[in-house]
Amino acid sequence: MNRDQERALLLFGVAVVLIATPVRALWLQTWWSPFAFWLSVIALIALLHRPDHAA
Amino acid sequence: MQPNQFVLFFLAVALLGLYILGSELVERSPRWGRLGRNRFSFALALGVYATTWTLFGSVGFAATEGYDFIAIYFGVTLSCIAIPFLWAPVAELVDRYRLGSIADVFAFRYQSRTLGAAVSIFMVAGLLPYIALQLRAVADGAAILVGEEPSETLGSVYAVLLSAFAVALGVRYADGRAHRPGLIATLAFESIFKLVAMLVVGTAVLMTVFGGIRGLDAYLQERPELVENMTSPVMGDSWIALVFVTFCAAFLLPRQFFVAFVQRPGPRSLETARWALPLYLFAINLPVPILYWAGRDLATPGIRPDVYVLIAVQSSPALQTLAFLGAVSAASAMILVSSIALSGMVANYLVPRFGPSPESLLTRWAVFRRLTIVGVVVAGLLIHFTLPRTRSLVDLGLASFVAVTHLLPGLLGALFWRRATRAGVLAGLIVGATSWAVLTASPLFGVEVDVSGVFALFGFTDPTARGPAIWLSLTAHGFVFMGVSLLTDRSPEERNAAEACREPRVTRLLQVPNSAEALQERLTSYVGKQIAVQEIYGAAAAADVYWPPRDRPELLRLINQLEGRLSERIGPLAARTYVQGGRPVRANALAERLRAFRELDSLEADATQRTSPAHAARRYLSQLMSELPVGVCTVDDHEDVVVWNAQLERISGLNEDDICGNPMRDIPSPWWPLFDELAHQPTGSVIEREYDLGDQKIQLRAQTATIPGEGEEGRVFVVEDVTALRQLERHVAHKDRLSSIGTLASGVAHEVGNPLTGILMVAKNLATDPGADDAAERLGIIVHEAQRIHGIVQSLLTFSRRDEAPVELRTISVTGVVRTAAELAKLETEGCKIDLNLAVDAPAMASPDGLTQVLVNLLNNARQACPSGSTVSVRTRLDNGSIHIDVDDEGPGVPEELSDRVFEPFFTTKPDGQGTGLGLSVSRQIVERFGGSLTYQPRGSGGSRFTITLQAREN
């Protein structure tokens, strides 16, 4: 497993906890907060996206 | 006011016609073809996930289950996070073995046509409700717009239109070939259209109904129960099940699989999709809650929430039309891609089984695949008419999603579990399909099976919740799959295929026909002589092989081509059976060619041609290629690897025998991505990349050039491992910095130390005798020496901040600045005369203060160096668009051995105490900040010449 896959797996684990466990109550405070949370996850994917061949 | 139904229909036809024309343009024009190979187009094409469910159904879903509707997209987002470790292995498998569908993956890994057929039947059954969903959404939408109750007549008109579109464009792509730019570009454009439609409609509703974001906030504050109704369902039982099924659907739905893996334009496409697809889905869903709240207030009783989007903009026929066209667009794309994907499965796995004889397979195949597309669409239409109208869009869509979830165990087994057997997968699939039919599909048709007792056994109290049915059926599926797999043995073919899936780099010995006649005979036995000859000749032409092949390498190349062509059309298993007798192997034609070449070479060397010039030249070139200190890889016009030299073997750790002859895309990462990136660069391009190979990092510098041929061109890639070089450079730079710091510190200590000693001595004297007569004079000395230290510190600051402070550049007159500097220099000292020869002038970009400082510094140095009575001359000259300012003196000059050091900080030839050694280095930095240069040259007649060069500007 390369670094990119390790990072993806780690993020996947964190995202599963935030999305699929009772922790999700945290991002359900207002009508817009689910969207804010969703956008944060996408930003995190883009930020952690470092494929092996990217210098 | 409502849109005219004829105008509406005309616009729908025009939109779909535009898609067909656009797809043709992209297919035919190389220029437009790029659109279909773009990574962002690919990510947008994956937006085919968003169907009418997203445009209409999500609002209906939000009405009944609040933010549970986002679960449908959170699952996809999670799936996109899993791309590197879940999607990527599937993509590699599909690429390597030219698989065309999820049924191909199952059939290939488990070596079973039965399994391929089972998956195909299950997928067709599972997807038909989803196609019906699209037709229903469009029909209901049209009815709302023309002010009618949903009618079958109106629904039929649009259903026929969508079917016609799917058939018209579907047959264009019915050959199942991979990487069709026209299809990707069409889907990308369609995705953009429906996104724009949603955003425009959402923004219009936000502004007109709620008066903007603040208005919406105020509206919701007055109705807190609305927000509560939206958020509370997320904490319920259905949420996790919804996230899970959509996690699977994101890449297992036939249309998603087809776009994500079969149509993937390049190795880096999925990397972009990782964030771009979730972002797209985020954007298209933003308006959903707004449209729901607006539709809720405006809808009359009895209106289904699924069409709230149209109700929310009922005051504007234009916006209603736009929203409706968005739904037409989404539905058409979904039906198109689903029908192409499903037709491939059906044609590959159901035609030979039910066909009268294999002879007519290839003739019937193309016709049958086109007919299948029509059949799939018509079946969806029948389901649309049959289903009770009480079922919501979400119910229909979820039934399909739950069906594809049952493909996950078998797929994970294919990728990660060698022990998985075809019997296990088949048994699991039967259990899964049965439970799906009983628990999920039959209620759609009004057949309710009471399973509350079974649910209660496992602690599920609410039999209507979505979770229990999904979890129980999947658990049963998983247990049966694993249990039966552990109890049954794998056939040798399955073992081979399992190895091939686990370790894609494995290339095997071939069991292929050993002559052209044998190949033709084998194929004839399956498809008849006429078609066999036709196919072989087609493959020979594509592989540039004249029939009959001259030698074994040509034969292998032909076989490889033939198998690929057949695989794309009749599936990998049938193709392999027809060509190689069913073994899961790949022909490694060029590797064989190279081996044959070496054998030939060796034979020649032993025979009479040992001393022939051609032989000697070939050996020389062969050895040269092998011993080159850089890695060399060449690919031919078919992108098959021809050369993989010894140095590249050392750098990559990959054996030449495993690489040569294989398609370039089969070279393991990071090599293929590197070469693929280079292949899209012009000749001579150089790229440098750092790769993480797990236990070590490697820095590669690579460049490419084309190898001209008669038709298509091949390519050569040159690769250098510059890891050690870059480390050395970093080491040297570090040492250099340390050395500079040392020089700087000793210079500072020396320069500051002298005046400081003077200050100390004078201050001590003053301390012992404060009332001395010359106290004022002594204080003056202290001030003078302190100013000297201040000057040194200022110079140091200027030196150290050379790259930090911004410089204000403006157009100046060079001669004007020189005159000013000369006047200033004359004020400082007396003695040498300054002679100005400023015949040439030109404007230049510089800071006048900075340039003046440099010139004064140079003039003072020159006047201090030159003997009394001599002349310092300043001359301007223009040369090649640059203006030069020469400052010449008649002094002793700088000794030759020291001339390289004149610009070093703290280097000076002046006596101690007369110079800091920073003037010239600071001057050079100032000039370099103008984009110019300052150089030193000894004069032939003695003395020194310092030249400032600045880029002249045109007047």
mmCIF file of N, CA and C in Angstrom, chain B residues 808-903:
data_model
loop_
_atom_site.group_PDB
_atom_site.id
_atom_site.type_symbol
_atom_site.label_atom_id
_atom_site.label_comp_id
_atom_site.label_asym_id
_atom_site.label_seq_id
_atom_site.Cartn_x
_atom_site.Cartn_y
_atom_site.Cartn_z
ATOM 1 N N GLU B 808 10.705 49.673 -6.241
ATOM 2 C CA GLU B 808 9.798 50.424 -7.096
ATOM 3 C C GLU B 808 10.547 50.801 -8.369
ATOM 4 N N LEU B 809 10.251 50.125 -9.422
ATOM 5 C CA LEU B 809 10.958 50.373 -10.673
ATOM 6 C C LEU B 809 10.161 51.370 -11.516
ATOM 7 N N ARG B 810 10.900 52.229 -12.182
ATOM 8 C CA ARG B 810 10.230 53.091 -13.149
ATOM 9 C C ARG B 810 11.204 53.421 -14.286
ATOM 10 N N THR B 811 10.653 53.951 -15.342
ATOM 11 C CA THR B 811 11.494 54.260 -16.490
ATOM 12 C C THR B 811 12.327 55.501 -16.177
ATOM 13 N N ILE B 812 13.637 55.360 -16.331
ATOM 14 C CA ILE B 812 14.528 56.482 -16.009
ATOM 15 C C ILE B 812 15.411 56.802 -17.203
ATOM 16 N N SER B 813 15.979 57.999 -17.174
ATOM 17 C CA SER B 813 16.993 58.355 -18.169
ATOM 18 C C SER B 813 18.344 57.991 -17.565
ATOM 19 N N VAL B 814 19.032 57.095 -18.203
ATOM 20 C CA VAL B 814 20.296 56.603 -17.649
ATOM 21 C C VAL B 814 21.311 57.732 -17.512
ATOM 22 N N THR B 815 21.426 58.567 -18.558
ATOM 23 C CA THR B 815 22.444 59.624 -18.505
ATOM 24 C C THR B 815 22.136 60.625 -17.399
ATOM 25 N N GLY B 816 20.845 60.866 -17.174
ATOM 26 C CA GLY B 816 20.470 61.795 -16.104
ATOM 27 C C GLY B 816 20.940 61.278 -14.755
ATOM 28 N N VAL B 817 20.735 59.978 -14.515
ATOM 29 C CA VAL B 817 21.145 59.386 -13.237
ATOM 30 C C VAL B 817 22.666 59.416 -13.104
ATOM 31 N N VAL B 818 23.376 59.153 -14.222
ATOM 32 C CA VAL B 818 24.840 59.151 -14.172
ATOM 33 C C VAL B 818 25.357 60.553 -13.793
ATOM 34 N N ARG B 819 24.746 61.582 -14.396
ATOM 35 C CA ARG B 819 25.188 62.956 -14.089
ATOM 36 C C ARG B 819 24.975 63.262 -12.611
ATOM 37 N N THR B 820 23.803 62.893 -12.083
ATOM 38 C CA THR B 820 23.520 63.145 -10.668
ATOM 39 C C THR B 820 24.543 62.432 -9.790
ATOM 40 N N ALA B 821 24.818 61.165 -10.115
ATOM 41 C CA ALA B 821 25.762 60.383 -9.300
ATOM 42 C C ALA B 821 27.146 61.013 -9.343
ATOM 43 N N ALA B 822 27.540 61.496 -10.532
ATOM 44 C CA ALA B 822 28.868 62.106 -10.652
ATOM 45 C C ALA B 822 28.970 63.355 -9.777
ATOM 46 N N GLU B 823 27.903 64.174 -9.783
ATOM 47 C CA GLU B 823 27.904 65.367 -8.938
ATOM 48 C C GLU B 823 28.036 64.987 -7.472
ATOM 49 N N LEU B 824 27.307 63.952 -7.063
ATOM 50 C CA LEU B 824 27.367 63.512 -5.668
ATOM 51 C C LEU B 824 28.748 62.978 -5.317
ATOM 52 N N ALA B 825 29.331 62.233 -6.242
ATOM 53 C CA ALA B 825 30.649 61.654 -5.976
ATOM 54 C C ALA B 825 31.685 62.747 -5.802
ATOM 55 N N LYS B 826 31.527 63.818 -6.585
ATOM 56 C CA LYS B 826 32.500 64.916 -6.488
ATOM 57 C C LYS B 826 32.447 65.569 -5.108
ATOM 58 N N LEU B 827 31.292 65.532 -4.462
ATOM 59 C CA LEU B 827 31.174 66.140 -3.139
ATOM 60 C C LEU B 827 31.960 65.358 -2.096
ATOM 61 N N GLU B 828 32.071 64.065 -2.282
ATOM 62 C CA GLU B 828 32.685 63.203 -1.267
ATOM 63 C C GLU B 828 34.184 63.426 -1.139
ATOM 64 N N THR B 829 34.875 63.338 -2.235
ATOM 65 C CA THR B 829 36.342 63.454 -2.190
ATOM 66 C C THR B 829 36.816 64.379 -3.287
ATOM 67 N N GLU B 830 37.993 64.797 -3.099
ATOM 68 C CA GLU B 830 38.591 65.586 -4.167
ATOM 69 C C GLU B 830 39.712 64.767 -4.759
ATOM 70 N N GLY B 831 40.230 65.174 -5.857
ATOM 71 C CA GLY B 831 41.356 64.464 -6.447
ATOM 72 C C GLY B 831 41.056 64.171 -7.889
ATOM 73 N N CYS B 832 40.819 62.869 -8.178
ATOM 74 C CA CYS B 832 40.665 62.455 -9.575
ATOM 75 C C CYS B 832 39.494 63.166 -10.240
ATOM 76 N N LYS B 833 39.711 63.395 -11.500
ATOM 77 C CA LYS B 833 38.679 64.046 -12.288
ATOM 78 C C LYS B 833 37.691 62.980 -12.790
ATOM 79 N N ILE B 834 36.454 63.358 -12.921
ATOM 80 C CA ILE B 834 35.474 62.427 -13.495
ATOM 81 C C ILE B 834 35.130 62.919 -14.888
ATOM 82 N N ASP B 835 35.356 62.038 -15.861
ATOM 83 C CA ASP B 835 35.117 62.394 -17.259
ATOM 84 C C ASP B 835 33.864 61.656 -17.735
ATOM 85 N N LEU B 836 32.868 62.414 -18.151
ATOM 86 C CA LEU B 836 31.615 61.780 -18.600
ATOM 87 C C LEU B 836 31.550 61.747 -20.112
ATOM 88 N N ASN B 837 31.299 60.557 -20.656
ATOM 89 C CA ASN B 837 31.119 60.402 -22.098
ATOM 90 C C ASN B 837 29.741 59.770 -22.300
ATOM 91 N N LEU B 838 28.725 60.631 -22.343
ATOM 92 C CA LEU B 838 27.345 60.118 -22.322
ATOM 93 C C LEU B 838 26.645 60.375 -23.648
ATOM 94 N N ALA B 839 27.334 59.992 -24.719
ATOM 95 C CA ALA B 839 26.778 60.245 -26.052
ATOM 96 C C ALA B 839 25.527 59.412 -26.296
ATOM 97 N N VAL B 840 25.461 58.261 -25.666
ATOM 98 C CA VAL B 840 24.323 57.357 -25.898
ATOM 99 C C VAL B 840 23.409 57.385 -24.685
ATOM 100 N N ASP B 841 22.148 57.547 -24.952
ATOM 101 C CA ASP B 841 21.185 57.501 -23.848
ATOM 102 C C ASP B 841 20.025 56.598 -24.254
ATOM 103 N N ALA B 842 19.434 55.996 -23.250
ATOM 104 C CA ALA B 842 18.254 55.164 -23.500
ATOM 105 C C ALA B 842 17.504 55.046 -22.188
ATOM 106 N N PRO B 843 16.202 55.013 -22.254
ATOM 107 C CA PRO B 843 15.453 54.798 -21.014
ATOM 108 C C PRO B 843 15.604 53.348 -20.544
ATOM 109 N N ALA B 844 15.589 53.159 -19.243
ATOM 110 C CA ALA B 844 15.688 51.793 -18.702
ATOM 111 C C ALA B 844 14.809 51.716 -17.467
ATOM 112 N N MET B 845 14.431 50.475 -17.083
ATOM 113 C CA MET B 845 13.623 50.286 -15.885
ATOM 114 C C MET B 845 14.552 50.097 -14.695
ATOM 115 N N ALA B 846 14.484 51.023 -13.734
ATOM 116 C CA ALA B 846 15.330 50.910 -12.544
ATOM 117 C C ALA B 846 14.775 51.838 -11.478
ATOM 118 N N SER B 847 15.324 51.699 -10.292
ATOM 119 C CA SER B 847 15.009 52.659 -9.238
ATOM 120 C C SER B 847 16.094 53.727 -9.285
ATOM 121 N N PRO B 848 15.738 55.009 -9.511
ATOM 122 C CA PRO B 848 16.785 56.036 -9.662
ATOM 123 C C PRO B 848 17.663 56.134 -8.421
ATOM 124 N N ASP B 849 17.070 56.016 -7.218
ATOM 125 C CA ASP B 849 17.877 56.100 -6.006
ATOM 126 C C ASP B 849 18.872 54.964 -5.930
ATOM 127 N N GLY B 850 18.374 53.758 -6.250
ATOM 128 C CA GLY B 850 19.243 52.582 -6.177
ATOM 129 C C GLY B 850 20.390 52.692 -7.163
ATOM 130 N N LEU B 851 20.057 53.107 -8.396
ATOM 131 C CA LEU B 851 21.100 53.198 -9.414
ATOM 132 C C LEU B 851 22.106 54.294 -9.046
ATOM 133 N N THR B 852 21.609 55.375 -8.487
ATOM 134 C CA THR B 852 22.510 56.443 -8.052
ATOM 135 C C THR B 852 23.457 55.920 -6.976
ATOM 136 N N GLN B 853 22.903 55.166 -6.017
ATOM 137 C CA GLN B 853 23.725 54.602 -4.947
ATOM 138 C C GLN B 853 24.840 53.722 -5.517
ATOM 139 N N VAL B 854 24.476 52.907 -6.511
ATOM 140 C CA VAL B 854 25.468 52.016 -7.128
ATOM 141 C C VAL B 854 26.562 52.828 -7.815
ATOM 142 N N LEU B 855 26.126 53.831 -8.589
ATOM 143 C CA LEU B 855 27.104 54.628 -9.335
ATOM 144 C C LEU B 855 28.026 55.418 -8.395
ATOM 145 N N VAL B 856 27.445 55.996 -7.347
ATOM 146 C CA VAL B 856 28.276 56.731 -6.386
ATOM 147 C C VAL B 856 29.294 55.792 -5.767
ATOM 148 N N ASN B 857 28.844 54.619 -5.422
ATOM 149 C CA ASN B 857 29.735 53.624 -4.831
ATOM 150 C C ASN B 857 30.882 53.276 -5.774
ATOM 151 N N LEU B 858 30.540 53.029 -7.054
ATOM 152 C CA LEU B 858 31.573 52.688 -8.036
ATOM 153 C C LEU B 858 32.536 53.858 -8.243
ATOM 154 N N LEU B 859 31.971 55.074 -8.334
ATOM 155 C CA LEU B 859 32.826 56.256 -8.571
ATOM 156 C C LEU B 859 33.747 56.498 -7.383
ATOM 157 N N ASN B 860 33.228 56.343 -6.153
ATOM 158 C CA ASN B 860 34.078 56.545 -4.980
ATOM 159 C C ASN B 860 35.197 55.519 -4.934
ATOM 160 N N ASN B 861 34.822 54.240 -5.213
ATOM 161 C CA ASN B 861 35.863 53.201 -5.260
ATOM 162 C C ASN B 861 36.945 53.570 -6.266
ATOM 163 N N ALA B 862 36.478 53.989 -7.479
ATOM 164 C CA ALA B 862 37.413 54.309 -8.554
ATOM 165 C C ALA B 862 38.309 55.490 -8.171
ATOM 166 N N ARG B 863 37.689 56.526 -7.590
ATOM 167 C CA ARG B 863 38.474 57.716 -7.251
ATOM 168 C C ARG B 863 39.462 57.419 -6.127
ATOM 169 N N GLN B 864 39.069 56.496 -5.216
ATOM 170 C CA GLN B 864 40.010 56.144 -4.151
ATOM 171 C C GLN B 864 41.158 55.296 -4.689
ATOM 172 N N ALA B 865 40.871 54.512 -5.756
ATOM 173 C CA ALA B 865 41.895 53.587 -6.265
ATOM 174 C C ALA B 865 42.884 54.285 -7.192
ATOM 175 N N CYS B 866 42.427 55.309 -7.902
ATOM 176 C CA CYS B 866 43.291 55.859 -8.950
ATOM 177 C C CYS B 866 44.291 56.885 -8.371
ATOM 178 N N PRO B 867 45.454 56.949 -8.973
ATOM 179 C CA PRO B 867 46.459 57.885 -8.481
ATOM 180 C C PRO B 867 46.029 59.333 -8.724
ATOM 181 N N SER B 868 46.593 60.201 -7.986
ATOM 182 C CA SER B 868 46.252 61.618 -8.097
ATOM 183 C C SER B 868 46.541 62.115 -9.511
ATOM 184 N N GLY B 869 45.641 62.907 -10.040
ATOM 185 C CA GLY B 869 45.833 63.486 -11.364
ATOM 186 C C GLY B 869 45.282 62.639 -12.481
ATOM 187 N N SER B 870 44.908 61.406 -12.177
ATOM 188 C CA SER B 870 44.374 60.568 -13.244
ATOM 189 C C SER B 870 42.866 60.814 -13.387
ATOM 190 N N THR B 871 42.259 60.110 -14.320
ATOM 191 C CA THR B 871 40.853 60.378 -14.645
ATOM 192 C C THR B 871 40.007 59.113 -14.439
ATOM 193 N N VAL B 872 38.826 59.317 -13.868
ATOM 194 C CA VAL B 872 37.818 58.239 -13.845
ATOM 195 C C VAL B 872 36.824 58.562 -14.944
ATOM 196 N N SER B 873 36.648 57.641 -15.858
ATOM 197 C CA SER B 873 35.729 57.953 -16.958
ATOM 198 C C SER B 873 34.464 57.092 -16.875
ATOM 199 N N VAL B 874 33.373 57.735 -17.233
ATOM 200 C CA VAL B 874 32.088 57.034 -17.276
ATOM 201 C C VAL B 874 31.565 57.143 -18.695
ATOM 202 N N ARG B 875 31.204 55.983 -19.260
ATOM 203 C CA ARG B 875 30.778 55.980 -20.657
ATOM 204 C C ARG B 875 29.481 55.160 -20.773
ATOM 205 N N THR B 876 28.582 55.619 -21.594
ATOM 206 C CA THR B 876 27.377 54.808 -21.864
ATOM 207 C C THR B 876 27.442 54.288 -23.290
ATOM 208 N N ARG B 877 26.941 53.057 -23.490
ATOM 209 C CA ARG B 877 26.899 52.504 -24.845
ATOM 210 C C ARG B 877 25.689 51.575 -24.956
ATOM 211 N N LEU B 878 25.222 51.423 -26.183
ATOM 212 C CA LEU B 878 24.036 50.608 -26.443
ATOM 213 C C LEU B 878 24.451 49.378 -27.236
ATOM 214 N N ASP B 879 23.977 48.223 -26.806
ATOM 215 C CA ASP B 879 24.409 47.004 -27.490
ATOM 216 C C ASP B 879 23.324 45.938 -27.339
ATOM 217 N N ASN B 880 22.770 45.478 -28.454
ATOM 218 C CA ASN B 880 21.770 44.398 -28.436
ATOM 219 C C ASN B 880 20.596 44.678 -27.507
ATOM 220 N N GLY B 881 20.110 45.888 -27.558
ATOM 221 C CA GLY B 881 18.938 46.216 -26.734
ATOM 222 C C GLY B 881 19.263 46.451 -25.277
ATOM 223 N N SER B 882 20.548 46.444 -24.907
ATOM 224 C CA SER B 882 20.921 46.716 -23.520
ATOM 225 C C SER B 882 21.759 47.982 -23.470
ATOM 226 N N ILE B 883 21.592 48.709 -22.399
ATOM 227 C CA ILE B 883 22.434 49.886 -22.231
ATOM 228 C C ILE B 883 23.480 49.570 -21.166
ATOM 229 N N HIS B 884 24.743 49.881 -21.501
ATOM 230 C CA HIS B 884 25.863 49.585 -20.603
ATOM 231 C C HIS B 884 26.438 50.891 -20.066
ATOM 232 N N ILE B 885 26.772 50.878 -18.775
ATOM 233 C CA ILE B 885 27.455 52.029 -18.172
ATOM 234 C C ILE B 885 28.815 51.520 -17.687
ATOM 235 N N ASP B 886 29.879 51.965 -18.348
ATOM 236 C CA ASP B 886 31.237 51.550 -17.958
ATOM 237 C C ASP B 886 31.840 52.596 -17.035
ATOM 238 N N VAL B 887 32.371 52.146 -15.892
ATOM 239 C CA VAL B 887 33.098 53.048 -14.990
ATOM 240 C C VAL B 887 34.557 52.575 -14.972
ATOM 241 N N ASP B 888 35.448 53.364 -15.602
ATOM 242 C CA ASP B 888 36.852 52.959 -15.753
ATOM 243 C C ASP B 888 37.734 53.810 -14.835
ATOM 244 N N ASP B 889 38.721 53.159 -14.233
ATOM 245 C CA ASP B 889 39.708 53.951 -13.484
ATOM 246 C C ASP B 889 41.114 53.572 -13.950
ATOM 247 N N GLU B 890 42.080 54.351 -13.521
ATOM 248 C CA GLU B 890 43.463 54.105 -13.953
ATOM 249 C C GLU B 890 44.298 53.652 -12.773
ATOM 250 N N GLY B 891 43.635 53.015 -11.793
ATOM 251 C CA GLY B 891 44.334 52.546 -10.606
ATOM 252 C C GLY B 891 45.097 51.263 -10.872
ATOM 253 N N PRO B 892 45.554 50.619 -9.812
ATOM 254 C CA PRO B 892 46.370 49.412 -9.994
ATOM 255 C C PRO B 892 45.543 48.188 -10.404
ATOM 256 N N GLY B 893 44.212 48.283 -10.320
ATOM 257 C CA GLY B 893 43.384 47.126 -10.655
ATOM 258 C C GLY B 893 43.380 46.101 -9.531
ATOM 259 N N VAL B 894 42.632 45.047 -9.755
ATOM 260 C CA VAL B 894 42.544 43.975 -8.760
ATOM 261 C C VAL B 894 43.465 42.855 -9.208
ATOM 262 N N PRO B 895 44.286 42.333 -8.286
ATOM 263 C CA PRO B 895 45.161 41.219 -8.697
ATOM 264 C C PRO B 895 44.342 40.094 -9.332
ATOM 265 N N GLU B 896 44.894 39.500 -10.364
ATOM 266 C CA GLU B 896 44.143 38.523 -11.156
ATOM 267 C C GLU B 896 43.581 37.385 -10.300
ATOM 268 N N GLU B 897 44.387 36.944 -9.315
ATOM 269 C CA GLU B 897 43.954 35.809 -8.505
ATOM 270 C C GLU B 897 42.777 36.174 -7.581
ATOM 271 N N LEU B 898 42.567 37.496 -7.411
ATOM 272 C CA LEU B 898 41.464 37.920 -6.531
ATOM 273 C C LEU B 898 40.257 38.433 -7.303
ATOM 274 N N SER B 899 40.366 38.469 -8.640
ATOM 275 C CA SER B 899 39.323 39.129 -9.417
ATOM 276 C C SER B 899 37.967 38.407 -9.300
ATOM 277 N N ASP B 900 37.999 37.115 -8.993
ATOM 278 C CA ASP B 900 36.727 36.390 -8.854
ATOM 279 C C ASP B 900 36.007 36.733 -7.558
ATOM 280 N N ARG B 901 36.726 37.405 -6.649
ATOM 281 C CA ARG B 901 36.124 37.598 -5.334
ATOM 282 C C ARG B 901 35.642 39.029 -5.083
ATOM 283 N N VAL B 902 35.741 39.880 -6.090
ATOM 284 C CA VAL B 902 35.440 41.295 -5.825
ATOM 285 C C VAL B 902 34.013 41.533 -5.359
ATOM 286 N N PHE B 903 33.095 40.646 -5.738
ATOM 287 C CA PHE B 903 31.700 40.863 -5.337
ATOM 288 C C PHE B 903 31.321 40.082 -4.080
#
